[in-house]
């Protein structure tokens, strides 16, 4: 049976990144580069996918899990040597094998499909994916003869002056007849400037055997962009960012200034939502229909339901239900659940708390480890005191309660439905239903005290 296989090359350390993180694990719009590659490969219905790992093998496997098989390249002796490590798994397979680098996050599944179709139509033993580069420096060049047939691929360091003028470059993606690939790999030598076994030499070996070698030129050079340093990483991120933003806009989302809006690849946004400039939407965030995400808000791994307004606020690992609003300058920390039509004003911080329908927390308030019922009014400057220096404790406030400004609710604490806490109180004991709690010192006025002070502005 003819099979389709893929080999992803992800063994290099990437010294030019100057990073403790292995190159293919650097992220582009929320996913590691090698994850982007694997995700697109998975869309092409492969029989087997094998990833060649080396430096940081465990970290790569932790990222990709069991979505792929793995082989280890113990020594970094070149791309040909890397592909050869997959021989025990793939050498007996009939069919075709795609080889792609794990540091090329912009390739799309349709490009791989087009490459396969072209390879099959040409009845080739090998087909190289090529592109025209505005600046081909650093890339392998595609050397063709007078009638356009591929003669060889020459690496930058081994290219003559004339060959370096060629602007058709090797993208590092190939489709091979699987058995022909592994037969040729045993013939390649490392007599080159790098002292490595180049996968590109397979092309010349097959050519010299009289096999058909084809080259499929793709239209988009930016899709073939490889990432070797931080500059290239930023360029790839820009391309991916533009691609993501255009998809959302075509799906009915308004981005006021797409160039200044950062959205990760796994974010979902409903129709008629408006996203203002400077917004960051990250992780697996889901935003519903008819929302307004105000300028300079940042939302991580959270669920925002329909008709929610977020004004210049930071939300992480939380949920806001329909019709609620927050901000400006407020913060939902992890495990916050905000109910329908809840209002959270400016400088409100919520952590590991549930706030139910219709409750209002106006401003300058901290709500931590708490459960607030419905239709509660929380005044300015209220603190839910949840930490005793060793442990966190919970506070429960019932429906229709009133929490006066500048109150401290010291957990563990229960405040019943329809209760009232007077402004400026520090509450440490349970408050019953319909009760009013006042916990503050009685005011005392000292008549004429000001005139006893050493400083009196009237006598200056």
C-alpha positions as a Python dict, from the first residue, in 0.01 Angstrom:
ca = {
    (1, 'X'): (0, 0, 0),
    (2, 'X'): (130, 345, -92),
    (3, 'X'): (171, 570, 211),
    (4, 'X'): (232, 937, 284),
    (5, 'X'): (486, 1012, 552),
    (6, 'X'): (643, 1325, 698),
    (7, 'X'): (980, 1382, 862),
    (8, 'X'): (1007, 1700, 1070),
    (9, 'X'): (1362, 1812, 1140),
    (10, 'X'): (1378, 1956, 1493),
    (11, 'X'): (1719, 1853, 1628),
    (12, 'X'): (1916, 2176, 1602),
    (13, 'X'): (2001, 2391, 1901),
    (14, 'X'): (1982, 2718, 1709),
    (15, 'X'): (2290, 2899, 1838),
    (16, 'X'): (2204, 3218, 1648),
    (17, 'X'): (1893, 3257, 1864),
    (18, 'X'): (2128, 3311, 2161),
    (19, 'X'): (1871, 3151, 2386),
    (20, 'X'): (1843, 2888, 2659),
    (21, 'X'): (1525, 2775, 2480),
    (22, 'X'): (1574, 2541, 2186),
    (23, 'X'): (1507, 2708, 1855),
    (24, 'X'): (1199, 2516, 1739),
    (25, 'X'): (1029, 2582, 2075),
    (26, 'X'): (1030, 2960, 2035),
    (27, 'X'): (671, 3073, 1994),
    (28, 'X'): (498, 3252, 1709),
    (29, 'X'): (154, 3384, 1806),
    (30, 'X'): (105, 3144, 2094),
    (31, 'X'): (243, 2818, 1951),
    (32, 'X'): (597, 2689, 1922),
    (33, 'X'): (735, 2691, 1569),
    (34, 'X'): (751, 2312, 1552),
    (35, 'X'): (390, 2291, 1670),
    (36, 'X'): (283, 2518, 1383),
    (37, 'X'): (461, 2287, 1138),
    (38, 'X'): (307, 1972, 1287),
    (39, 'X'): (-41, 2126, 1292),
    (40, 'X'): (-27, 2196, 918),
    (41, 'X'): (118, 1853, 842),
    (42, 'X'): (-164, 1688, 1038),
    (43, 'X'): (-417, 1850, 802),
    (44, 'X'): (-270, 1657, 506),
    (45, 'X'): (-375, 1312, 630),
    (46, 'X'): (-34, 1152, 679),
    (47, 'X'): (9, 783, 755),
    (48, 'X'): (314, 845, 973),
    (49, 'X'): (481, 1156, 1112),
    (50, 'X'): (831, 1125, 1257),
    (51, 'X'): (1010, 1413, 1430),
    (52, 'X'): (1388, 1410, 1452),
    (53, 'X'): (1493, 1551, 1788),
    (54, 'X'): (1836, 1627, 1934),
    (55, 'X'): (1902, 1924, 2160),
    (56, 'X'): (1610, 1967, 2396),
    (57, 'X'): (1451, 1637, 2291),
    (58, 'X'): (1250, 1603, 2611),
    (59, 'X'): (1113, 1956, 2585),
    (60, 'X'): (1010, 1900, 2222),
    (61, 'X'): (832, 1578, 2318),
    (62, 'X'): (658, 1753, 2607),
    (63, 'X'): (529, 2010, 2358),
    (64, 'X'): (411, 1773, 2083),
    (65, 'X'): (318, 1472, 2300),
    (66, 'X'): (202, 1166, 2105),
    (67, 'X'): (97, 1354, 1792),
    (68, 'X'): (417, 1229, 1628),
    (69, 'X'): (677, 954, 1656),
    (70, 'X'): (1033, 1050, 1753),
    (71, 'X'): (1389, 954, 1666),
    (72, 'X'): (1702, 1096, 1827),
    (73, 'X'): (1992, 1248, 1633),
    (74, 'X'): (2269, 1218, 1890),
    (75, 'X'): (2528, 1408, 1683),
    (76, 'X'): (2441, 1710, 1469),
    (77, 'X'): (2603, 1599, 1143),
    (78, 'X'): (2369, 1769, 896),
    (79, 'X'): (2022, 1738, 748),
    (80, 'X'): (2103, 1422, 550),
    (81, 'X'): (2227, 1253, 864),
    (82, 'X'): (1914, 1369, 1051),
    (83, 'X'): (1679, 1216, 796),
    (84, 'X'): (1880, 893, 800),
    (85, 'X'): (1794, 851, 1170),
    (86, 'X'): (1434, 775, 1067),
    (87, 'X'): (1540, 477, 855),
    (88, 'X'): (1442, 209, 1112),
    (89, 'X'): (1085, 343, 1107),
    (90, 'X'): (1034, 435, 743),
    (91, 'X'): (1278, 259, 510),
    (92, 'X'): (1037, -22, 411),
    (93, 'X'): (741, 207, 341),
    (94, 'X'): (611, 229, -15),
    (95, 'X'): (500, 577, -114),
    (96, 'X'): (618, 935, -62),
    (97, 'X'): (782, 1120, 224),
    (98, 'X'): (767, 1492, 297),
    (99, 'X'): (1069, 1645, 471),
    (100, 'X'): (1019, 1982, 641),
    (101, 'X'): (1212, 2185, 898),
    (102, 'X'): (1067, 2257, 1241),
    (103, 'X'): (1175, 2622, 1224),
    (104, 'X'): (944, 2716, 933),
    (105, 'X'): (621, 2809, 1112),
    (106, 'X'): (447, 2986, 823),
    (107, 'X'): (390, 2694, 586),
    (108, 'X'): (27, 2603, 526),
    (109, 'X'): (-128, 2263, 462),
    (110, 'X'): (-246, 2364, 114),
    (111, 'X'): (113, 2428, 8),
    (112, 'X'): (210, 2077, 116),
    (113, 'X'): (-88, 1936, -76),
    (114, 'X'): (12, 2128, -387),
    (115, 'X'): (365, 1995, -356),
    (116, 'X'): (243, 1636, -332),
    (117, 'X'): (17, 1676, -635),
    (118, 'X'): (296, 1831, -842),
    (119, 'X'): (537, 1552, -740),
    (120, 'X'): (286, 1284, -839),
    (121, 'X'): (198, 1453, -1168),
    (122, 'X'): (566, 1473, -1266),
    (123, 'X'): (625, 1109, -1161),
    (124, 'X'): (934, 1239, -986),
    (125, 'X'): (1166, 1064, -742),
    (126, 'X'): (1222, 1395, -567),
    (127, 'X'): (1051, 1733, -578),
    (128, 'X'): (1194, 2045, -417),
    (129, 'X'): (972, 2326, -294),
    (130, 'X'): (1128, 2651, -413),
    (131, 'X'): (1055, 3023, -404),
    (132, 'X'): (1189, 3349, -543),
    (133, 'X'): (1366, 3539, -265),
    (134, 'X'): (1405, 3919, -260),
    (135, 'X'): (1741, 3858, -92),
    (136, 'X'): (1861, 3498, -135),
    (137, 'X'): (2164, 3538, 93),
    (138, 'X'): (2198, 3241, 325),
    (139, 'X'): (1967, 3011, 130),
    (140, 'X'): (2057, 2714, -88),
    (141, 'X'): (2022, 2803, -458),
    (142, 'X'): (1829, 2604, -719),
    (143, 'X'): (2058, 2551, -1017),
    (144, 'X'): (1866, 2477, -1339),
    (145, 'X'): (1990, 2401, -1688),
    (146, 'X'): (1906, 2592, -2005),
    (147, 'X'): (1560, 2435, -2035),
    (148, 'X'): (1470, 2485, -1671),
    (149, 'X'): (1535, 2134, -1540),
    (150, 'X'): (1685, 2117, -1191),
    (151, 'X'): (2052, 2023, -1199),
    (152, 'X'): (2141, 2055, -832),
    (153, 'X'): (2096, 2252, -511),
    (154, 'X'): (2403, 2436, -386),
    (155, 'X'): (2441, 2575, -35),
    (156, 'X'): (2542, 2938, 22),
    (157, 'X'): (2891, 2854, 151),
    (158, 'X'): (2960, 2620, -142),
    (159, 'X'): (2812, 2840, -415),
    (160, 'X'): (3022, 3013, -679),
    (161, 'X'): (2979, 3385, -744),
    (162, 'X'): (2753, 3310, -1039),
    (163, 'X'): (2544, 3064, -836),
    (164, 'X'): (2507, 3319, -556),
    (165, 'X'): (2333, 3551, -803),
    (166, 'X'): (2047, 3301, -841),
    (167, 'X'): (1733, 3419, -659),
    (168, 'X'): (1537, 3093, -669),
    (169, 'X'): (1600, 2937, -333),
    (170, 'X'): (1548, 2603, -165),
    (171, 'X'): (1281, 2635, 105),
    (172, 'X'): (1408, 2322, 282),
    (173, 'X'): (1091, 2128, 199),
    (174, 'X'): (1101, 1817, -20),
    (175, 'X'): (889, 1524, -128),
    (176, 'X'): (1077, 1202, -208),
    (177, 'X'): (996, 854, -320),
    (178, 'X'): (1050, 697, 19),
    (179, 'X'): (1268, 399, -77),
    (180, 'X'): (1475, 605, -322),
    (181, 'X'): (1538, 857, -44),
    (182, 'X'): (1691, 607, 197),
    (183, 'X'): (1894, 437, -74),
    (184, 'X'): (2046, 771, -176),
    (185, 'X'): (2114, 879, 183),
    (186, 'X'): (2375, 604, 213),
    (187, 'X'): (2568, 756, -78),
    (188, 'X'): (2603, 1117, 37),
    (189, 'X'): (2944, 1248, 149),
    (190, 'X'): (3046, 1528, 383),
    (191, 'X'): (3320, 1683, 165),
    (192, 'X'): (3185, 2037, 184),
    (193, 'X'): (3258, 2363, 367),
    (194, 'X'): (3057, 2257, 672),
    (195, 'X'): (3178, 1898, 688),
    (196, 'X'): (2812, 1787, 708),
    (197, 'X'): (2591, 1539, 527),
    (198, 'X'): (2352, 1756, 326),
    (199, 'X'): (2007, 1629, 237),
    (200, 'X'): (2035, 1842, -77),
    (201, 'X'): (2303, 1603, -210),
    (202, 'X'): (2029, 1341, -250),
    (203, 'X'): (1894, 1552, -536),
    (204, 'X'): (2220, 1530, -730),
    (205, 'X'): (2252, 1156, -662),
    (206, 'X'): (1904, 1089, -796),
    (207, 'X'): (1970, 1316, -1091),
    (208, 'X'): (2287, 1130, -1181),
    (209, 'X'): (2096, 803, -1168),
    (210, 'X'): (1865, 934, -1437),
    (211, 'X'): (1567, 977, -1201),
    (212, 'X'): (1322, 1262, -1245),
    (213, 'X'): (1389, 1551, -1009),
    (214, 'X'): (1127, 1830, -1009),
    (215, 'X'): (1096, 2171, -845),
    (216, 'X'): (764, 2325, -750),
    (217, 'X'): (788, 2701, -716),
    (218, 'X'): (545, 2847, -464),
    (219, 'X'): (408, 3200, -503),
    (220, 'X'): (464, 3331, -151),
    (221, 'X'): (822, 3371, -33),
    (222, 'X'): (715, 3484, 315),
    (223, 'X'): (541, 3150, 373),
    (224, 'X'): (878, 2976, 331),
    (225, 'X'): (1052, 3198, 586),
    (226, 'X'): (1287, 3005, 812),
    (227, 'X'): (1371, 3136, 1158),
    (228, 'X'): (1734, 3134, 1267),
    (229, 'X'): (1754, 3442, 1491),
    (230, 'X'): (1536, 3687, 1683),
    (231, 'X'): (1505, 3922, 1387),
    (232, 'X'): (1359, 3646, 1170),
    (233, 'X'): (1136, 3541, 1461),
    (234, 'X'): (986, 3890, 1478),
    (235, 'X'): (930, 3893, 1101),
    (236, 'X'): (758, 3555, 1109),
    (237, 'X'): (541, 3674, 1397),
    (238, 'X'): (435, 3978, 1195),
    (239, 'X'): (332, 3760, 901),
    (240, 'X'): (139, 3521, 1124),
    (241, 'X'): (-21, 3811, 1309),
    (242, 'X'): (-144, 3964, 984),
    (243, 'X'): (-277, 3627, 867),
    (244, 'X'): (-468, 3571, 1194),
    (245, 'X'): (-611, 3923, 1202),
    (246, 'X'): (-731, 3907, 842),
    (247, 'X'): (-909, 3579, 916),
    (248, 'X'): (-1096, 3733, 1211),
    (249, 'X'): (-1195, 4042, 1012),
    (250, 'X'): (-1329, 3828, 725),
    (251, 'X'): (-1531, 3638, 986),
    (252, 'X'): (-1708, 3954, 1105),
    (253, 'X'): (-1479, 4094, 1375),
    (254, 'X'): (-1388, 4465, 1369),
    (255, 'X'): (-1022, 4539, 1441),
    (256, 'X'): (-983, 4915, 1462),
    (257, 'X'): (-608, 4900, 1394),
    (258, 'X'): (-499, 4548, 1293),
    (259, 'X'): (-131, 4644, 1284),
    (260, 'X'): (-149, 4724, 1656),
    (261, 'X'): (-356, 4422, 1764),
    (262, 'X'): (-196, 4095, 1875),
    (263, 'X'): (-409, 3778, 1863),
    (264, 'X'): (-275, 3428, 1924),
    (265, 'X'): (-353, 3155, 1673),
    (266, 'X'): (-592, 2960, 1901),
    (267, 'X'): (-809, 3258, 2001),
    (268, 'X'): (-1175, 3251, 1889),
    (269, 'X'): (-1384, 3570, 1846),
    (270, 'X'): (-1755, 3603, 1766),
    (271, 'X'): (-1912, 3827, 1505),
    (272, 'X'): (-1971, 4199, 1556),
    (273, 'X'): (-1715, 4216, 1834),
    (274, 'X'): (-1498, 4528, 1824),
    (275, 'X'): (-1131, 4511, 1923),
    (276, 'X'): (-958, 4844, 1980),
    (277, 'X'): (-586, 4918, 1928),
    (278, 'X'): (-318, 4780, 2157),
    (279, 'X'): (-518, 4472, 2260),
    (280, 'X'): (-344, 4137, 2330),
    (281, 'X'): (-558, 3823, 2312),
    (282, 'X'): (-353, 3520, 2411),
    (283, 'X'): (-368, 3146, 2465),
    (284, 'X'): (-701, 2971, 2417),
    (285, 'X'): (-917, 3277, 2483),
    (286, 'X'): (-1275, 3266, 2353),
    (287, 'X'): (-1471, 3590, 2301),
    (288, 'X'): (-1840, 3593, 2210),
    (289, 'X'): (-2053, 3810, 1983),
    (290, 'X'): (-2112, 4186, 2020),
    (291, 'X'): (-1832, 4248, 2270),
    (292, 'X'): (-1614, 4555, 2303),
    (293, 'X'): (-1253, 4486, 2395),
    (294, 'X'): (-1115, 4829, 2478),
    (295, 'X'): (-773, 4968, 2397),
    (296, 'X'): (-471, 4813, 2571),
    (297, 'X'): (-664, 4530, 2731),
    (298, 'X'): (-490, 4195, 2771),
    (299, 'X'): (-679, 3866, 2797),
    (300, 'X'): (-518, 3525, 2857),
    (301, 'X'): (-686, 3183, 2838),
    (302, 'X'): (-1026, 3324, 2935),
    (303, 'X'): (-1386, 3299, 2820),
    (304, 'X'): (-1573, 3621, 2747),
    (305, 'X'): (-1942, 3567, 2667),
    (306, 'X'): (-2167, 3782, 2446),
    (307, 'X'): (-2220, 4155, 2500),
    (308, 'X'): (-1930, 4202, 2740),
    (309, 'X'): (-1730, 4526, 2765),
    (310, 'X'): (-1367, 4513, 2871),
    (311, 'X'): (-1210, 4857, 2916),
    (312, 'X'): (-830, 4872, 2944),
    (313, 'X'): (-811, 4573, 3179),
    (314, 'X'): (-612, 4253, 3235),
    (315, 'X'): (-789, 3916, 3248),
    (316, 'X'): (-628, 3576, 3300),
    (317, 'X'): (-779, 3226, 3331),
    (318, 'X'): (-1122, 3369, 3409),
    (319, 'X'): (-1476, 3392, 3275),
    (320, 'X'): (-1710, 3687, 3221),
    (321, 'X'): (-2075, 3608, 3157),
    (322, 'X'): (-2314, 3783, 2921),
    (323, 'X'): (-2371, 4155, 2966),
    (324, 'X'): (-2098, 4207, 3225),
    (325, 'X'): (-1836, 4480, 3211),
    (326, 'X'): (-1500, 4563, 3363),
    (327, 'X'): (-1258, 4854, 3386),
    (328, 'X'): (-1080, 5067, 3324),
    (329, 'X'): (-760, 4942, 3485),
    (330, 'X'): (-901, 4634, 3656),
    (331, 'X'): (-760, 4285, 3692),
    (332, 'X'): (-919, 3941, 3692),
    (333, 'X'): (-670, 3693, 3829),
    (334, 'X'): (-706, 3316, 3776),
    (335, 'X'): (-1029, 3136, 3867),
    (336, 'X'): (-1250, 3442, 3866),
    (337, 'X'): (-1605, 3385, 3745),
    (338, 'X'): (-1808, 3697, 3674),
    (339, 'X'): (-2183, 3653, 3634),
    (340, 'X'): (-2435, 3816, 3402),
    (341, 'X'): (-2468, 4196, 3414),
    (342, 'X'): (-2201, 4229, 3679),
    (343, 'X'): (-2025, 4568, 3690),
    (344, 'X'): (-1660, 4587, 3792),
    (345, 'X'): (-1535, 4945, 3788),
    (346, 'X'): (-1190, 5097, 3779),
    (347, 'X'): (-903, 4950, 3983),
    (348, 'X'): (-1093, 4640, 4094),
    (349, 'X'): (-893, 4320, 4147),
    (350, 'X'): (-1065, 3982, 4167),
    (351, 'X'): (-893, 3651, 4240),
    (352, 'X'): (-1042, 3302, 4273),
    (353, 'X'): (-1388, 3445, 4329),
    (354, 'X'): (-1742, 3408, 4193),
    (355, 'X'): (-1957, 3717, 4156),
    (356, 'X'): (-2319, 3650, 4064),
    (357, 'X'): (-2570, 3832, 3846),
    (358, 'X'): (-2628, 4204, 3891),
    (359, 'X'): (-2367, 4266, 4158),
    (360, 'X'): (-2170, 4593, 4137),
    (361, 'X'): (-1813, 4643, 4254),
    (362, 'X'): (-1752, 5005, 4176),
    (363, 'X'): (-1387, 5085, 4227),
    (364, 'X'): (-1065, 5046, 4428),
    (365, 'X'): (-1163, 4708, 4572),
    (366, 'X'): (-997, 4368, 4619),
    (367, 'X'): (-1215, 4053, 4610),
    (368, 'X'): (-1017, 3735, 4682),
    (369, 'X'): (-1131, 3381, 4771),
    (370, 'X'): (-1493, 3488, 4786),
    (371, 'X'): (-1842, 3404, 4666),
    (372, 'X'): (-2065, 3708, 4616),
    (373, 'X'): (-2435, 3653, 4552),
    (374, 'X'): (-2674, 3853, 4334),
    (375, 'X'): (-2746, 4228, 4333),
    (376, 'X'): (-2483, 4316, 4594),
    (377, 'X'): (-2345, 4668, 4613),
    (378, 'X'): (-1977, 4680, 4710),
    (379, 'X'): (-1855, 5029, 4796),
    (380, 'X'): (-1524, 5197, 4725),
    (381, 'X'): (-1208, 5070, 4894),
    (382, 'X'): (-1346, 4740, 5023),
    (383, 'X'): (-1094, 4464, 5095),
    (384, 'X'): (-1179, 4096, 5125),
    (385, 'X'): (-902, 3999, 5367),
    (386, 'X'): (-832, 3639, 5272),
    (387, 'X'): (-478, 3564, 5396),
    (388, 'X'): (-372, 3513, 5759),
    (389, 'X'): (-2, 3481, 5681),
    (390, 'X'): (-15, 3103, 5640),
    (391, 'X'): (-345, 3009, 5476),
    (392, 'X'): (-611, 3153, 5245),
    (393, 'X'): (-970, 3164, 5373),
    (394, 'X'): (-1308, 3216, 5205),
    (395, 'X'): (-1577, 3478, 5241),
    (396, 'X'): (-1941, 3434, 5137),
    (397, 'X'): (-2176, 3730, 5088),
    (398, 'X'): (-2546, 3666, 5029),
    (399, 'X'): (-2787, 3822, 4779),
    (400, 'X'): (-2891, 4188, 4805),
    (401, 'X'): (-2628, 4273, 5067),
    (402, 'X'): (-2473, 4620, 5098),
    (403, 'X'): (-2101, 4650, 5172),
    (404, 'X'): (-2015, 5006, 5273),
    (405, 'X'): (-1704, 5185, 5150),
    (406, 'X'): (-1368, 5124, 5314),
    (407, 'X'): (-1481, 4806, 5485),
    (408, 'X'): (-1256, 4507, 5559),
    (409, 'X'): (-1416, 4162, 5547),
    (410, 'X'): (-1181, 3931, 5737),
    (411, 'X'): (-1211, 3566, 5628),
    (412, 'X'): (-1332, 3311, 5712),
    (413, 'X'): (-1661, 3499, 5710),
    (414, 'X'): (-2026, 3466, 5612),
    (415, 'X'): (-2243, 3770, 5542),
    (416, 'X'): (-2609, 3676, 5497),
    (417, 'X'): (-2866, 3788, 5239),
    (418, 'X'): (-3015, 4137, 5281),
    (419, 'X'): (-2751, 4240, 5534),
    (420, 'X'): (-2581, 4579, 5565),
    (421, 'X'): (-2222, 4662, 5655),
    (422, 'X'): (-2157, 5020, 5756),
    (423, 'X'): (-1878, 5211, 5587),
    (424, 'X'): (-1537, 5193, 5755),
    (425, 'X'): (-1608, 4866, 5938),
    (426, 'X'): (-1372, 4576, 5994),
    (427, 'X'): (-1595, 4269, 6005),
    (428, 'X'): (-1464, 3950, 6169),
    (429, 'X'): (-1787, 3781, 6282),
    (430, 'X'): (-2083, 3640, 6091),
    (431, 'X'): (-2350, 3892, 5988),
    (432, 'X'): (-2709, 3764, 6000),
    (433, 'X'): (-2993, 3823, 5756),
    (434, 'X'): (-3137, 4177, 5772),
    (435, 'X'): (-2869, 4275, 6024),
    (436, 'X'): (-2652, 4586, 6007),
    (437, 'X'): (-2291, 4543, 6120),
    (438, 'X'): (-2090, 4840, 6246),
    (439, 'X'): (-1734, 4778, 6359),
    (440, 'X'): (-1554, 5108, 6407),
    (441, 'X'): (-1450, 5331, 6696),
    (442, 'X'): (-1699, 5598, 6800),
    (443, 'X'): (-1594, 5948, 6691),
    (444, 'X'): (-1471, 6190, 6957),
    (445, 'X'): (-1420, 6566, 6891),
    (446, 'X'): (-1164, 6757, 7106),
    (447, 'X'): (-1283, 7119, 7118),
    (448, 'X'): (-1016, 7380, 7039),
    (449, 'X'): (-741, 7120, 7002),
    (450, 'X'): (-600, 7280, 6688),
    (451, 'X'): (-502, 7597, 6874),
    (452, 'X'): (-284, 7394, 7109),
    (453, 'X'): (-63, 7283, 6823),
    (454, 'X'): (283, 7452, 6793),
    (455, 'X'): (195, 7552, 6438),
    (456, 'X'): (-107, 7780, 6384),
    (457, 'X'): (-138, 7936, 6039),
    (458, 'X'): (-350, 8221, 6187),
    (459, 'X'): (-54, 8333, 6398),
    (460, 'X'): (203, 8325, 6124),
}
